[in-house]
XYZ file of C-alpha atoms in Angstrom:
406
model
C 10.138 -58.294 2.099
C 8.916 -56.311 -0.933
C 8.884 -52.518 -0.646
C 5.519 -50.965 0.089
C 3.528 -49.836 -2.898
C 3.703 -46.107 -3.560
C 0.594 -44.090 -2.936
C -1.381 -43.238 -6.090
C -0.856 -39.702 -7.331
C -3.741 -37.269 -7.179
C -5.297 -35.974 -10.394
C -3.948 -32.583 -11.420
C -7.445 -31.075 -11.204
C -7.690 -32.085 -7.542
C -4.184 -30.774 -6.805
C -5.144 -27.433 -8.341
C -8.314 -27.263 -6.226
C -6.210 -27.849 -3.100
C -3.715 -25.134 -4.027
C -6.531 -22.691 -4.776
C -7.470 -22.835 -1.111
C -4.044 -21.896 0.232
C -4.478 -18.520 1.992
C -3.043 -15.582 0.004
C -1.771 -13.912 3.189
C 0.580 -16.891 3.758
C 2.788 -16.534 0.658
C 5.440 -18.961 1.951
C 3.034 -21.878 1.440
C 2.843 -21.367 -2.326
C 6.602 -20.855 -2.528
C 7.292 -24.138 -0.714
C 4.833 -25.960 -2.964
C 6.570 -24.496 -6.037
C 9.911 -25.855 -4.824
C 8.570 -29.395 -4.293
C 8.811 -30.595 -7.909
C 8.699 -29.411 -11.508
C 5.067 -30.422 -11.953
C 3.861 -28.223 -9.131
C 6.137 -25.353 -10.178
C 4.694 -25.489 -13.692
C 1.157 -25.573 -12.332
C 1.612 -22.650 -9.939
C 3.538 -20.661 -12.576
C 0.805 -20.955 -15.174
C -1.378 -17.981 -15.988
C -4.512 -20.158 -15.789
C -3.924 -21.103 -12.149
C -2.887 -17.593 -11.168
C -6.023 -16.167 -12.762
C -8.224 -18.694 -10.940
C -6.375 -18.047 -7.667
C -6.946 -14.301 -7.902
C -10.608 -14.769 -8.806
C -11.116 -17.291 -5.995
C -9.726 -14.986 -3.292
C -10.969 -11.633 -4.624
C -9.058 -8.588 -3.395
C -5.271 -8.886 -2.944
C -4.150 -9.563 0.627
C -2.203 -7.218 2.848
C 1.413 -8.436 2.895
C 2.810 -5.565 4.962
C 2.755 -1.806 5.316
C 4.870 1.318 4.993
C 4.643 4.123 7.490
C 5.759 7.687 8.093
C 7.456 9.596 9.468
C 10.550 7.414 9.684
C 14.253 7.958 10.238
C 15.268 4.656 8.626
C 17.711 4.842 5.682
C 15.495 2.458 3.693
C 11.730 2.543 3.074
C 10.178 1.081 6.197
C 8.117 -1.781 4.780
C 7.034 -3.888 7.725
C 5.924 -7.393 6.730
C 2.776 -8.733 8.374
C 3.268 -12.108 6.637
C 6.292 -14.143 5.601
C 6.882 -11.795 2.711
C 10.401 -10.525 2.141
C 10.452 -7.235 0.253
C 13.155 -6.917 -2.404
C 15.323 -3.810 -2.535
C 17.374 -2.592 -5.496
C 21.138 -2.945 -5.317
C 21.767 0.810 -5.574
C 19.487 1.719 -2.706
C 22.130 3.732 -0.858
C 21.924 5.242 2.621
C 19.571 8.136 1.936
C 16.463 8.777 3.982
C 13.073 8.420 2.391
C 9.486 9.275 3.242
C 6.461 7.239 2.123
C 3.603 9.104 0.426
C 1.299 6.466 -0.990
C 0.992 2.753 -1.755
C -1.451 1.245 -4.224
C -1.721 -1.554 -6.801
C 1.551 -3.146 -5.678
C 3.635 0.045 -5.918
C 5.034 2.398 -3.285
C 5.559 6.130 -3.844
C 8.516 7.566 -1.925
C 10.459 10.798 -1.742
C 14.147 11.520 -1.173
C 14.457 13.587 1.980
C 18.102 14.672 1.642
C 18.155 16.212 -1.832
C 17.461 19.874 -2.655
C 14.443 19.271 -4.908
C 11.374 17.217 -4.084
C 12.402 14.153 -6.067
C 9.993 11.238 -6.062
C 10.366 7.647 -7.142
C 8.229 4.500 -7.336
C 9.324 1.170 -5.839
C 7.998 -2.341 -6.468
C 8.666 -4.434 -3.318
C 7.808 -7.649 -5.189
C 10.587 -7.359 -7.797
C 12.871 -4.733 -6.230
C 12.495 -2.372 -9.176
C 12.784 1.340 -8.582
C 11.966 4.221 -10.892
C 13.142 7.801 -10.327
C 10.414 9.679 -12.042
C 9.742 13.292 -11.139
C 11.179 16.509 -9.805
C 8.472 18.720 -8.362
C 8.769 22.483 -8.143
C 8.149 24.277 -4.861
C 4.633 24.564 -3.459
C 3.225 25.427 -0.046
C 1.494 22.061 0.440
C 1.444 18.820 -1.500
C -0.429 15.528 -1.798
C 0.486 12.621 -4.057
C -0.947 9.306 -5.256
C 0.373 6.348 -7.268
C -1.914 4.044 -9.219
C -2.085 1.594 -12.109
C -2.382 3.259 -15.524
C -4.132 0.377 -17.322
C -7.818 1.021 -17.986
C -10.108 -1.803 -16.869
C -7.404 -3.608 -14.847
C -8.555 -5.691 -11.875
C -5.307 -4.790 -10.035
C -4.773 -8.347 -8.798
C -1.185 -8.586 -10.079
C -0.394 -5.500 -12.143
C 2.643 -4.254 -10.238
C 4.937 -4.720 -13.269
C 2.688 -2.760 -15.620
C 2.571 0.969 -16.424
C 1.660 3.362 -13.636
C 0.986 7.039 -13.086
C 1.547 9.491 -10.270
C -0.881 12.329 -9.500
C 0.159 15.419 -7.527
C -2.195 17.943 -5.936
C -0.492 21.145 -4.791
C -1.604 24.256 -2.938
C -0.053 27.629 -3.699
C -0.776 30.811 -1.768
C -2.307 33.814 -3.516
C -3.423 37.272 -2.349
C -7.005 36.123 -1.817
C -6.345 32.654 -0.400
C -4.712 29.770 -2.233
C -5.078 27.808 -5.464
C -5.215 24.016 -5.742
C -3.663 22.527 -8.889
C -3.300 18.991 -10.216
C -0.199 17.810 -12.071
C 0.222 14.384 -13.606
C 2.904 13.173 -16.020
C 2.163 10.701 -18.764
C 1.972 7.032 -17.649
C 5.401 5.616 -16.874
C 6.774 2.134 -17.573
C 9.506 0.319 -15.682
C 11.547 -0.487 -18.806
C 11.372 2.921 -20.487
C 12.800 6.303 -19.505
C 10.334 8.580 -17.719
C 9.753 12.108 -18.871
C 10.048 14.993 -16.479
C 8.657 18.517 -16.511
C 8.229 18.784 -20.272
C 5.650 15.988 -20.201
C 3.655 17.307 -17.248
C 0.049 18.297 -17.770
C -2.098 20.285 -15.359
C -5.805 20.334 -14.758
C -7.556 22.804 -17.022
C -8.218 25.232 -14.188
C -7.197 25.411 -10.566
C -9.614 25.494 -7.646
C -9.598 28.678 -5.587
C -9.757 28.280 -1.787
C -10.776 31.319 0.252
C -8.486 30.514 3.175
C -4.765 31.141 2.750
C -3.781 28.734 5.550
C -5.188 25.513 4.048
C -2.860 22.517 3.845
C -3.104 18.907 2.699
C -3.128 16.534 5.660
C -0.323 13.980 5.982
C -2.595 11.038 5.222
C -2.595 9.270 1.854
C -5.455 9.910 -0.568
C -8.139 7.318 -1.196
C -9.240 6.100 -4.626
C -12.931 5.444 -5.359
C -13.719 4.551 -8.960
C -12.099 7.351 -11.021
C -11.725 9.898 -8.229
C -8.975 10.644 -5.719
C -9.873 12.211 -2.369
C -7.406 14.264 -0.310
C -8.066 15.607 3.200
C -7.539 19.327 3.855
C -6.797 20.911 7.197
C -6.643 24.561 8.263
C -4.210 26.228 10.624
C -6.676 28.735 12.104
C -9.168 26.107 13.355
C -9.632 22.354 13.620
C -12.157 21.638 10.855
C -11.301 19.510 7.840
C -12.592 19.285 4.290
C -12.295 16.817 1.409
C -10.606 17.805 -1.853
C -11.818 15.608 -4.727
C -10.011 15.143 -8.019
C -12.154 13.494 -10.709
C -9.698 11.923 -13.144
C -12.336 11.257 -15.809
C -13.365 14.933 -16.045
C -9.996 16.363 -14.882
C -11.732 18.588 -12.330
C -11.182 19.556 -8.692
C -13.994 20.125 -6.208
C -14.258 20.817 -2.470
C -16.609 18.932 -0.140
C -17.465 19.270 3.511
C -16.497 16.638 6.074
C -18.266 15.579 9.282
C -17.422 17.688 12.357
C -14.088 16.397 13.573
C -10.692 17.405 14.844
C -7.824 17.530 12.356
C -5.162 14.965 13.153
C -7.649 12.631 14.853
C -9.536 11.836 11.640
C -9.040 9.884 8.430
C -11.092 9.468 5.281
C -11.664 5.991 3.844
C -12.732 4.117 0.717
C -15.402 1.799 2.098
C -16.196 -1.717 0.886
C -19.552 -0.622 -0.573
C -17.811 1.952 -2.780
C -18.751 4.975 -0.691
C -16.516 7.593 0.874
C -16.134 7.005 4.603
C -14.832 9.117 7.436
C -13.550 8.070 10.857
C -12.858 10.191 13.926
C -11.628 9.110 17.344
C -12.521 11.069 20.465
C -10.595 9.630 23.392
C -11.500 5.949 23.074
C -14.707 6.415 21.083
C -14.537 5.693 17.350
C -17.160 7.530 15.277
C -17.874 6.373 11.725
C -19.612 8.292 8.904
C -20.496 7.357 5.350
C -21.256 9.707 2.444
C -24.326 8.453 0.598
C -26.376 9.794 -2.282
C -29.935 10.664 -1.252
C -33.143 10.445 -3.258
C -32.679 14.119 -4.149
C -29.346 13.237 -5.811
C -27.455 15.175 -3.139
C -24.714 13.394 -1.204
C -24.612 13.863 2.563
C -22.848 12.409 5.592
C -24.605 9.912 7.843
C -23.179 8.699 11.130
C -23.722 4.964 11.122
C -21.424 3.560 13.796
C -20.079 4.407 17.247
C -17.555 1.950 18.703
C -16.176 1.906 22.239
C -12.536 0.944 21.706
C -11.995 0.377 25.427
C -14.345 -2.609 25.272
C -12.884 -3.896 22.018
C -9.070 -3.849 22.032
C -6.396 -4.053 24.768
C -5.645 -0.677 26.353
C -3.361 -0.231 29.350
C -3.826 3.465 30.087
C -7.218 4.842 28.965
C -6.011 8.391 29.625
C -3.711 8.193 26.588
C -6.626 7.586 24.224
C -6.232 6.122 20.736
C -4.991 7.313 17.359
C -6.186 6.469 13.851
C -3.352 5.352 11.598
C -5.091 4.498 8.307
C -7.341 2.001 6.564
C -7.363 -0.680 3.881
C -8.718 0.876 0.711
C -11.958 -0.688 -0.527
C -12.597 -2.613 2.677
C -13.943 -2.095 6.172
C -10.579 -2.504 7.906
C -9.083 0.298 9.947
C -5.800 0.716 11.869
C -5.822 2.031 15.435
C -2.833 2.822 17.679
C -3.080 2.453 21.449
C -0.453 2.450 24.176
C 0.000 -1.306 23.615
C 0.482 -1.416 19.852
C -1.091 -1.125 16.409
C -4.355 -2.991 15.842
C -6.182 -3.881 12.637
C -9.956 -3.872 13.196
C -12.702 -5.262 10.971
C -15.527 -2.746 11.364
C -18.153 -5.308 10.311
C -17.287 -8.221 12.584
C -15.333 -6.154 15.159
C -12.619 -8.803 15.051
C -9.112 -7.455 15.520
C -5.485 -8.467 15.581
C -2.298 -6.792 16.692
C 0.002 -6.215 13.736
C 2.904 -4.281 15.229
C 4.578 -2.991 18.333
C 4.190 0.524 19.656
C 6.022 3.132 17.624
C 5.900 6.843 16.906
C 4.392 7.470 13.506
C 1.305 9.229 12.242
C 0.206 7.144 9.269
C 0.257 3.525 8.121
C -0.238 2.623 4.435
C -0.979 -1.059 3.661
C 0.918 -2.883 0.916
C -1.601 -5.044 -0.957
C -0.582 -7.613 -3.561
C -0.950 -11.218 -4.564
C 2.321 -13.107 -4.207
C 3.756 -14.659 -7.366
C 5.671 -17.871 -6.437
C 7.720 -18.042 -9.680
C 9.216 -14.614 -8.978
C 10.347 -15.718 -5.512
C 11.609 -19.098 -6.745
C 13.614 -17.409 -9.514
C 15.137 -15.071 -6.928
C 16.049 -17.974 -4.652
C 17.540 -20.064 -7.452
C 19.707 -17.110 -8.413
C 21.091 -16.911 -4.871
C 21.593 -20.675 -4.750
C 23.383 -20.616 -8.104
C 25.677 -17.819 -6.949
C 26.498 -19.763 -3.793
C 27.239 -22.892 -5.815
C 29.577 -21.028 -8.181
C 31.337 -19.309 -5.304
C 32.007 -22.581 -3.522
C 33.350 -24.281 -6.649
C 35.613 -21.351 -7.428
C 37.128 -21.770 -3.957
C 35.940 -18.360 -2.896
C 34.228 -17.501 0.339
C 30.617 -18.652 -0.117
C 28.158 -15.823 -0.387
C 25.507 -17.989 1.301
C 26.027 -21.141 3.306
C 23.448 -23.932 3.328
C 21.737 -22.521 6.412
C 21.267 -19.160 4.704
C 19.872 -20.818 1.562
C 17.431 -22.803 3.692
C 16.347 -19.634 5.477
C 15.742 -17.889 2.149
C 13.648 -20.751 0.832
C 11.446 -21.168 3.867
C 11.171 -17.629 5.265
């Protein structure tokens, strides 16, 4: 009996259209397709397909998140997909705290060294860059962002980046806010330290001496970074804006809220948002420009969380943990776990167990299959060499399979 005829192969254009529709928040699917044959690997590795894929899906997906505070000896990146973060070989056993995460990069700080030493980590490639030593200040905020002008930030994690620091220093009449930012740094070149630091032309004087920068990451809207200020003598908060294009600081009011129960947000429509939770009631504000060219806060949403997400003990209330920059997604902690809520559709999903932390920072990036395949082939090659040199295999076949399909 003759063998059955093989099925006709699909045109490459149709194969590409199918792959374009693979969800970006399921990175394992593209990796498995890349490992199927050389043709598919070449297609998915090409810059043309990757550009179309990014354009087709728009904003990068959330692959996981970092959080603080944490007592873990490694940066606590929790994967919400089948994404395995890569860590550098010389990571060590030190403790770290997460400060910010943007454009595929994570800003962390060593907690067990005398000076406030910061470094940037790329979870996609495992690269790490020790970049700055910061002198003492009474309060500090920090941001990491891409340094390429006009970048769409779809897959720029390997490009140059910059870190911006906003510090508060006490004076006799209150305190002074300053901005410090080194020159853009590149992964393959040495980073300069204090001698390359530049400061904003003039600091911003704050009348209160007990102001501090809240332990929530800043938000980026166009060319401006927004930090949230709290005050020890009362519970009101304010917004500290740093305009990077004009290199100026300015102070703006916030809606009436309680410090520690509020977060500021970069909304999907490009406006500055503000969220406050009172018990189980979520109040939403948006800062819009009026016809008189004056920006003001407008309360546009009140959400009863008790009717929306699972809550076991209503007496414990809820806590805001962060948001996805440039979207209408917000993170809420209840006594049953951490929930990601779409403020438009009010759809939600549980993304993590219950834990004790105050802030969650999403890690957003498109997954690049060739990078993962190259990493896997390196492990497979090492295992093959180890076995043929009659040494103890570094990875057995079960481990290799797990790496490929995790």
